CSV table of N, CA and C in Angstrom, one decimal:
chain,number,residue,atom,x,y,z
A,1,MET,N,49.7,-42.0,30.3
A,1,MET,CA,48.8,-43.1,31.1
A,1,MET,C,47.8,-42.9,29.7
A,2,ASN,N,47.0,-42.2,29.8
A,2,ASN,CA,46.0,-41.8,29.2
A,2,ASN,C,46.4,-42.3,27.1
A,3,GLU,N,47.1,-42.0,27.3
A,3,GLU,CA,47.4,-41.9,25.4
A,3,GLU,C,47.8,-43.3,25.7
A,4,VAL,N,48.0,-43.9,26.5
A,4,VAL,CA,48.3,-45.8,26.6
A,4,VAL,C,46.7,-46.0,26.6
A,5,TYR,N,45.8,-45.8,26.8
A,5,TYR,CA,44.7,-46.7,27.9
A,5,TYR,C,43.8,-46.2,26.0
A,6,GLU,N,44.1,-44.6,25.6
A,6,GLU,CA,43.5,-44.7,24.2
A,6,GLU,C,43.7,-45.1,23.0
A,7,PHE,N,45.1,-45.9,23.4
A,7,PHE,CA,45.9,-46.6,22.5
A,7,PHE,C,45.2,-48.3,22.6
A,8,LEU,N,44.7,-48.5,24.0
A,8,LEU,CA,44.4,-50.2,23.3
A,8,LEU,C,42.9,-50.0,23.2
A,9,LYS,N,42.2,-49.4,24.4
A,9,LYS,CA,41.0,-49.1,22.9
A,9,LYS,C,40.9,-48.9,22.3
A,10,LYS,N,41.2,-48.6,21.0
A,10,LYS,CA,41.6,-48.0,19.4
A,10,LYS,C,41.9,-49.5,19.0
A,11,CYS,N,42.5,-50.4,19.9
A,11,CYS,CA,43.2,-51.6,19.0
A,11,CYS,C,41.4,-52.4,19.4
A,12,ASN,N,41.2,-52.2,20.7
A,12,ASN,CA,39.7,-53.0,21.3
A,12,ASN,C,40.6,-54.6,21.4
A,13,THR,N,41.6,-55.1,21.3
A,13,THR,CA,42.2,-56.4,21.4
A,13,THR,C,43.3,-56.4,21.5
A,14,TYR,N,43.7,-56.3,23.0
A,14,TYR,CA,46.1,-57.1,23.4
A,14,TYR,C,45.6,-58.0,23.8
A,15,TYR,N,47.5,-58.9,24.1
A,15,TYR,CA,47.4,-59.7,24.7
A,15,TYR,C,48.0,-59.9,25.5
A,16,LEU,N,47.6,-60.8,26.6
A,16,LEU,CA,48.0,-60.4,27.9
A,16,LEU,C,49.5,-62.1,27.8
A,17,ALA,N,50.3,-61.7,28.8
A,17,ALA,CA,51.2,-62.4,28.8
A,17,ALA,C,51.6,-62.8,30.1
A,18,THR,N,51.8,-63.8,30.2
A,18,THR,CA,52.0,-64.4,32.3
A,18,THR,C,53.1,-65.6,32.0
A,19,MET,N,53.7,-66.2,33.7
A,19,MET,CA,53.8,-66.8,33.2
A,19,MET,C,53.1,-67.9,34.0
A,20,ASP,N,53.5,-69.6,33.5
A,20,ASP,CA,52.7,-70.9,34.4
A,20,ASP,C,53.9,-71.2,34.2
A,21,GLY,N,54.4,-71.0,35.8
A,21,GLY,CA,56.0,-71.7,36.1
A,21,GLY,C,57.2,-71.5,35.4
A,22,ASP,N,57.7,-72.6,34.4
A,22,ASP,CA,58.1,-71.6,33.2
A,22,ASP,C,57.6,-71.7,31.9
A,23,GLN,N,56.9,-71.6,31.7
A,23,GLN,CA,55.8,-71.4,30.3
A,23,GLN,C,55.1,-71.1,30.3
A,24,PRO,N,55.7,-69.9,29.2
A,24,PRO,CA,54.7,-68.3,29.8
A,24,PRO,C,53.5,-68.8,28.3
A,25,ARG,N,52.3,-67.8,29.2
A,25,ARG,CA,51.1,-67.3,28.2
A,25,ARG,C,50.4,-66.3,27.7
A,26,VAL,N,49.7,-66.8,26.5
A,26,VAL,CA,49.3,-65.0,25.7
A,26,VAL,C,48.3,-65.3,25.3
A,27,ARG,N,47.2,-64.3,25.2
A,27,ARG,CA,45.7,-65.2,25.2
A,27,ARG,C,45.5,-63.4,25.3
A,28,PRO,N,44.3,-63.7,24.3
A,28,PRO,CA,43.6,-62.1,23.8
A,28,PRO,C,43.4,-62.0,25.2
A,29,PHE,N,42.6,-59.8,25.5
A,29,PHE,CA,42.2,-59.7,26.0
A,29,PHE,C,41.9,-58.2,25.9
A,30,GLY,N,40.6,-57.9,26.0
A,30,GLY,CA,40.2,-56.5,25.6
A,30,GLY,C,39.2,-55.7,27.0
A,31,THR,N,39.9,-56.4,28.0
A,31,THR,CA,39.1,-55.4,28.9
A,31,THR,C,39.9,-54.5,30.3
A,32,VAL,N,39.8,-52.7,29.2
A,32,VAL,CA,41.2,-52.0,30.2
A,32,VAL,C,40.2,-51.4,30.2
A,33,ASN,N,40.6,-50.2,31.8
A,33,ASN,CA,39.5,-48.6,32.1
A,33,ASN,C,40.8,-48.6,32.8
A,34,LEU,N,40.7,-46.9,32.9
A,34,LEU,CA,41.3,-46.0,33.6
A,34,LEU,C,40.0,-45.6,34.7
A,35,PHE,N,41.0,-46.2,36.2
A,35,PHE,CA,39.7,-45.6,37.5
A,35,PHE,C,40.8,-45.1,38.6
A,36,GLU,N,40.5,-44.3,39.3
A,36,GLU,CA,41.9,-43.6,39.9
A,36,GLU,C,43.3,-43.9,39.6
A,37,ASP,N,43.2,-42.7,38.6
A,37,ASP,CA,44.5,-42.6,38.1
A,37,ASP,C,45.3,-43.9,38.0
A,38,LYS,N,44.1,-45.5,37.3
A,38,LYS,CA,45.4,-46.5,37.7
A,38,LYS,C,44.5,-46.6,36.3
A,39,LEU,N,45.7,-48.0,35.5
A,39,LEU,CA,45.5,-48.8,34.9
A,39,LEU,C,44.7,-49.6,35.0
A,40,TYR,N,43.5,-50.2,34.4
A,40,TYR,CA,43.1,-51.4,34.8
A,40,TYR,C,42.9,-52.4,33.1
A,41,ILE,N,42.8,-54.2,34.4
A,41,ILE,CA,42.6,-55.3,33.1
A,41,ILE,C,41.5,-56.0,33.8
A,42,GLN,N,40.6,-56.5,33.5
A,42,GLN,CA,39.0,-57.5,34.4
A,42,GLN,C,40.0,-59.6,34.0
A,43,THR,N,38.9,-60.0,34.5
A,43,THR,CA,39.7,-61.4,35.1
A,43,THR,C,38.1,-62.2,35.4
A,44,GLY,N,38.0,-63.0,35.6
A,44,GLY,CA,37.3,-64.0,36.4
A,44,GLY,C,38.2,-64.7,37.4
A,45,LYS,N,37.7,-64.8,38.3
A,45,LYS,CA,39.4,-65.4,39.6
A,45,LYS,C,39.2,-67.1,39.3
A,46,ALA,N,38.6,-67.2,38.7
A,46,ALA,CA,37.9,-68.8,38.4
A,46,ALA,C,39.3,-69.4,37.0
A,47,LYS,N,39.6,-68.3,36.6
A,47,LYS,CA,39.9,-68.2,34.7
A,47,LYS,C,42.1,-68.9,35.9
A,48,SER,N,42.9,-69.0,34.6
A,48,SER,CA,43.8,-70.0,34.7
A,48,SER,C,45.0,-67.6,34.8
A,49,VAL,N,44.4,-67.7,34.3
A,49,VAL,CA,44.8,-66.6,34.0
A,49,VAL,C,44.9,-66.0,35.2
A,50,SER,N,44.3,-65.8,36.0
A,50,SER,CA,44.1,-65.2,37.7
A,50,SER,C,45.0,-66.2,38.7
A,51,GLU,N,45.1,-67.4,38.2
A,51,GLU,CA,46.0,-68.2,39.0
A,51,GLU,C,46.8,-67.7,39.0
A,52,GLN,N,47.5,-68.4,37.2
A,52,GLN,CA,49.4,-67.3,37.2
A,52,GLN,C,49.7,-66.1,37.6
A,53,LEU,N,48.5,-65.3,37.3
A,53,LEU,CA,48.7,-64.0,37.9
A,53,LEU,C,49.2,-63.6,39.6
A,54,GLN,N,48.1,-64.6,40.5
A,54,GLN,CA,49.0,-64.2,41.5
A,54,GLN,C,49.6,-64.9,41.8
A,55,LYS,N,50.5,-66.0,41.8
A,55,LYS,CA,51.7,-66.1,41.3
A,55,LYS,C,52.8,-65.8,41.0
A,56,ASN,N,53.1,-64.9,39.9
A,56,ASN,CA,53.9,-63.9,39.3
A,56,ASN,C,53.1,-63.1,38.4
A,57,PRO,N,53.1,-61.9,39.7
A,57,PRO,CA,52.2,-61.1,39.1
A,57,PRO,C,52.6,-59.9,38.2
A,58,LYS,N,53.4,-60.4,37.2
A,58,LYS,CA,55.2,-59.7,36.4
A,58,LYS,C,53.8,-60.0,35.2
A,59,ALA,N,54.3,-59.4,34.8
A,59,ALA,CA,52.9,-59.5,33.3
A,59,ALA,C,53.3,-58.1,32.0
A,60,GLU,N,53.1,-59.0,31.0
A,60,GLU,CA,52.9,-57.9,30.4
A,60,GLU,C,52.6,-58.0,28.6
A,61,ILE,N,51.7,-56.1,28.5
A,61,ILE,CA,50.6,-56.4,27.4
A,61,ILE,C,50.9,-56.2,26.2
A,62,CYS,N,51.4,-56.4,25.0
A,62,CYS,CA,51.5,-56.4,23.6
A,62,CYS,C,49.8,-56.2,22.7
A,63,ALA,N,49.8,-55.0,22.2
A,63,ALA,CA,48.9,-54.7,21.4
A,63,ALA,C,48.8,-53.8,19.4
A,64,PHE,N,48.7,-53.7,18.7
A,64,PHE,CA,49.2,-53.3,17.3
A,64,PHE,C,47.5,-52.5,16.7
A,65,ASP,N,47.9,-51.5,16.5
A,65,ASP,CA,46.5,-51.1,16.1
A,65,ASP,C,47.3,-51.2,14.2
A,66,GLY,N,47.8,-51.4,13.4
A,66,GLY,CA,48.3,-51.6,12.2
A,66,GLY,C,49.2,-50.9,11.7
A,67,GLU,N,49.6,-49.8,12.2
A,67,GLU,CA,50.9,-49.1,12.2
A,67,GLU,C,51.9,-48.9,13.5
A,68,LYS,N,51.6,-48.8,13.9
A,68,LYS,CA,51.5,-48.8,15.4
A,68,LYS,C,52.3,-50.4,16.6
A,69,TRP,N,52.3,-50.0,17.5
A,69,TRP,CA,52.7,-51.6,18.8
A,69,TRP,C,52.7,-51.7,20.0
A,70,LEU,N,52.1,-51.2,21.3
A,70,LEU,CA,52.6,-51.2,22.3
A,70,LEU,C,52.6,-52.6,23.3
A,71,ARG,N,53.8,-52.1,24.1
A,71,ARG,CA,53.9,-53.0,25.0
A,71,ARG,C,54.5,-52.2,26.6
A,72,VAL,N,53.5,-53.2,26.9
A,72,VAL,CA,53.3,-52.5,28.2
A,72,VAL,C,54.0,-53.5,29.5
A,73,SER,N,54.2,-52.9,29.9
A,73,SER,CA,54.8,-54.2,31.3
A,73,SER,C,55.3,-53.6,32.7
A,74,GLY,N,54.8,-54.4,33.7
A,74,GLY,CA,55.3,-53.7,35.3
A,74,GLY,C,53.8,-55.3,35.8
A,75,THR,N,53.7,-55.0,37.2
A,75,THR,CA,53.4,-56.1,38.3
A,75,THR,C,51.3,-55.5,38.1
A,76,LEU,N,50.7,-56.7,37.9
A,76,LEU,CA,49.2,-56.6,38.1
A,76,LEU,C,49.0,-56.8,39.4
A,77,VAL,N,48.3,-55.4,39.6
A,77,VAL,CA,48.2,-56.4,41.4
A,77,VAL,C,46.5,-56.0,41.1
A,78,ARG,N,46.2,-57.3,42.0
A,78,ARG,CA,43.9,-57.5,42.3
A,78,ARG,C,43.8,-56.1,43.5
A,79,ASP,N,42.6,-56.0,42.9
A,79,ASP,CA,42.5,-54.7,43.9
A,79,ASP,C,40.3,-54.8,43.7
A,80,ASP,N,40.5,-55.8,44.9
A,80,ASP,CA,38.9,-56.5,45.4
A,80,ASP,C,38.0,-55.5,45.6
A,81,ARG,N,38.0,-54.3,45.1
A,81,ARG,CA,37.0,-53.3,46.0
A,81,ARG,C,36.0,-53.7,45.1
A,82,PHE,N,34.8,-53.0,45.5
A,82,PHE,CA,33.6,-53.0,44.5
A,82,PHE,C,33.7,-52.2,43.7
A,83,GLU,N,34.2,-51.0,43.9
A,83,GLU,CA,34.6,-49.6,43.5
A,83,GLU,C,34.6,-49.3,41.3
A,84,PRO,N,36.2,-50.6,41.8
A,84,PRO,CA,36.5,-51.0,40.1
A,84,PRO,C,36.0,-52.0,40.1
A,85,LYS,N,35.9,-52.6,40.3
A,85,LYS,CA,34.9,-54.0,39.1
A,85,LYS,C,33.6,-53.0,38.9
A,86,LYS,N,32.8,-52.6,39.9
A,86,LYS,CA,31.3,-51.7,39.7
A,86,LYS,C,32.0,-50.3,37.8
A,87,ASP,N,33.2,-50.0,37.8
A,87,ASP,CA,33.4,-49.1,37.1
A,87,ASP,C,33.6,-49.4,35.8
A,88,MET,N,34.7,-51.0,36.5
A,88,MET,CA,34.8,-51.8,35.2
A,88,MET,C,33.8,-52.3,33.8
A,89,LEU,N,33.0,-52.9,34.7
A,89,LEU,CA,31.6,-53.2,34.5
A,89,LEU,C,30.6,-52.5,34.0
A,90,ASP,N,30.9,-51.1,34.3
A,90,ASP,CA,29.8,-50.1,33.9
A,90,ASP,C,30.4,-49.6,32.6
A,91,HIS,N,31.9,-49.7,32.8
A,91,HIS,CA,32.4,-49.6,30.7
A,91,HIS,C,32.1,-51.1,30.1
A,92,TYR,N,31.8,-51.8,30.7
A,92,TYR,CA,31.7,-53.0,29.6
A,92,TYR,C,30.6,-54.2,30.0
A,93,PRO,N,29.0,-52.9,30.0
A,93,PRO,CA,28.0,-53.5,29.8
A,93,PRO,C,27.0,-54.9,29.8
A,94,ASN,N,28.0,-55.5,28.4
A,94,ASN,CA,28.3,-56.7,27.8
A,94,ASN,C,28.5,-58.1,28.7
A,95,LEU,N,29.7,-57.6,29.1
A,95,LEU,CA,30.2,-58.8,30.6
A,95,LEU,C,29.3,-58.3,31.8
A,96,GLN,N,28.5,-57.7,32.3
A,96,GLN,CA,27.1,-58.2,33.1
A,96,GLN,C,26.8,-59.1,33.4
A,97,SER,N,26.2,-59.8,31.6
A,97,SER,CA,25.7,-61.5,32.0
A,97,SER,C,26.5,-62.5,32.9
A,98,MET,N,27.6,-62.1,32.4
A,98,MET,CA,28.9,-63.4,33.6
A,98,MET,C,29.8,-62.9,34.7
A,99,TYR,N,29.5,-61.2,34.8
A,99,TYR,CA,29.9,-61.2,35.6
A,99,TYR,C,29.5,-59.5,36.8
A,100,SER,N,29.5,-60.1,38.1
A,100,SER,CA,29.1,-59.0,38.5
A,100,SER,C,30.3,-58.1,39.8
A,101,PRO,N,30.3,-56.8,40.4
A,101,PRO,CA,30.5,-56.3,41.0
A,101,PRO,C,31.0,-56.7,42.7
A,102,SER,N,29.9,-58.2,42.5
A,102,SER,CA,29.3,-58.3,44.4
A,102,SER,C,29.7,-59.5,44.4
A,103,ASP,N,30.6,-60.3,43.2
A,103,ASP,CA,30.8,-62.0,43.3
A,103,ASP,C,32.0,-61.9,43.6
A,104,ASP,N,32.4,-63.1,43.5
A,104,ASP,CA,33.5,-63.5,43.8
A,104,ASP,C,34.4,-64.4,43.2
A,105,ASN,N,34.3,-63.8,41.9
A,105,ASN,CA,34.5,-64.5,40.0
A,105,ASN,C,35.2,-62.9,39.6
A,106,THR,N,34.6,-62.3,39.9
A,106,THR,CA,35.0,-60.9,38.5
A,106,THR,C,36.2,-61.0,39.8
A,107,GLU,N,37.5,-60.2,38.6
A,107,GLU,CA,38.6,-59.7,39.8
A,107,GLU,C,39.4,-58.9,38.0
A,108,VAL,N,39.2,-57.6,38.9
A,108,VAL,CA,40.5,-56.4,38.4
A,108,VAL,C,41.5,-55.8,39.0
A,109,LEU,N,42.6,-56.0,38.0
A,109,LEU,CA,43.8,-55.5,38.5
A,109,LEU,C,44.2,-54.2,37.9
A,110,TYR,N,45.2,-53.5,38.6
A,110,TYR,CA,46.1,-52.7,38.0
A,110,TYR,C,47.4,-52.7,38.0
A,111,PHE,N,48.1,-52.4,36.4
A,111,PHE,CA,49.3,-52.4,36.9
A,111,PHE,C,49.7,-51.0,37.7
A,112,LYS,N,50.7,-51.7,38.5
A,112,LYS,CA,51.8,-51.2,39.1
A,112,LYS,C,53.6,-51.1,38.6
A,113,ASP,N,54.5,-50.0,38.8
A,113,ASP,CA,55.3,-50.2,38.6
A,113,ASP,C,56.1,-50.5,36.8
A,114,ALA,N,55.1,-50.0,36.2
A,114,ALA,CA,54.8,-50.4,34.9
A,114,ALA,C,55.3,-49.0,33.3
A,115,VAL,N,56.4,-49.8,32.6
A,115,VAL,CA,56.8,-49.2,31.7
A,115,VAL,C,55.9,-49.8,30.1
A,116,ALA,N,55.1,-48.5,29.6
A,116,ALA,CA,55.0,-48.9,27.9
A,116,ALA,C,55.8,-48.2,27.3
A,117,VAL,N,55.8,-49.2,26.3
A,117,VAL,CA,56.8,-48.2,24.4
A,117,VAL,C,55.7,-48.9,23.8
A,118,PHE,N,56.0,-47.5,23.2
A,118,PHE,CA,55.5,-47.0,21.7
A,118,PHE,C,56.8,-47.2,20.8
A,119,SER,N,56.1,-48.3,20.1
A,119,SER,CA,57.3,-47.9,18.1
A,119,SER,C,56.5,-48.2,17.6
A,120,SER,N,56.8,-48.4,16.2
A,120,SER,CA,56.8,-48.7,15.2
A,120,SER,C,57.9,-48.8,14.4
A,121,PHE,N,57.7,-49.4,12.8
A,121,PHE,CA,59.2,-48.9,11.8
A,121,PHE,C,59.9,-47.9,11.5
A,122,THR,N,58.6,-47.0,11.6
A,122,THR,CA,59.2,-45.7,10.8
A,122,THR,C,59.3,-44.0,11.8
A,123,GLU,N,58.9,-45.2,13.2
A,123,GLU,CA,59.5,-43.7,13.8
A,123,GLU,C,59.9,-43.7,15.6
A,124,PRO,N,60.7,-43.3,15.9
A,124,PRO,CA,61.6,-44.0,17.1
A,124,PRO,C,60.7,-44.5,18.6
A,125,PRO,N,61.2,-44.9,19.2
A,125,PRO,CA,59.9,-45.7,20.9
A,125,PRO,C,59.8,-44.1,21.4
A,126,LYS,N,59.0,-44.2,21.4
A,126,LYS,CA,58.1,-43.4,22.7
A,126,LYS,C,58.2,-43.8,24.2
A,127,THR,N,58.6,-43.5,25.3
A,127,THR,CA,58.4,-44.2,26.8
A,127,THR,C,57.8,-43.8,27.7
A,128,ILE,N,56.3,-44.1,28.7
A,128,ILE,CA,55.8,-43.8,29.4
A,128,ILE,C,55.5,-44.2,30.7
A,129,THR,N,56.1,-43.8,32.1
A,129,THR,CA,56.2,-44.9,32.9
A,129,THR,C,55.5,-44.7,34.0
A,130,PHE,N,54.3,-45.0,34.4
A,130,PHE,CA,53.3,-44.5,35.8
A,130,PHE,C,52.9,-46.0,36.7
């Protein structure tokens, strides 16, 4: 999981895919964090992505560093505890003007039953599960 985290941090931006009914939705994200041995992302509960994930928590992210790409698929689980929200925002101080660990909007979610696949045109795929 550390390798997945480091790759996503290096890329800065990854793309999160969710389902909106029968319509796929993809958008750029940049927040990623390791907390209590889980890979977390962050968003706002007021956003449509949050509503989509509550209806169907299966999601996939994809990132590309110019040579390799990574796809992570799994179930995103909302964690409403103060501690993971605070830890995420401590790692992303630029978000603290919009989010707070104690507000009703900040949402952190962790991957459960995740499968990460690193791929490139020059190496065989590498799969990591967590």
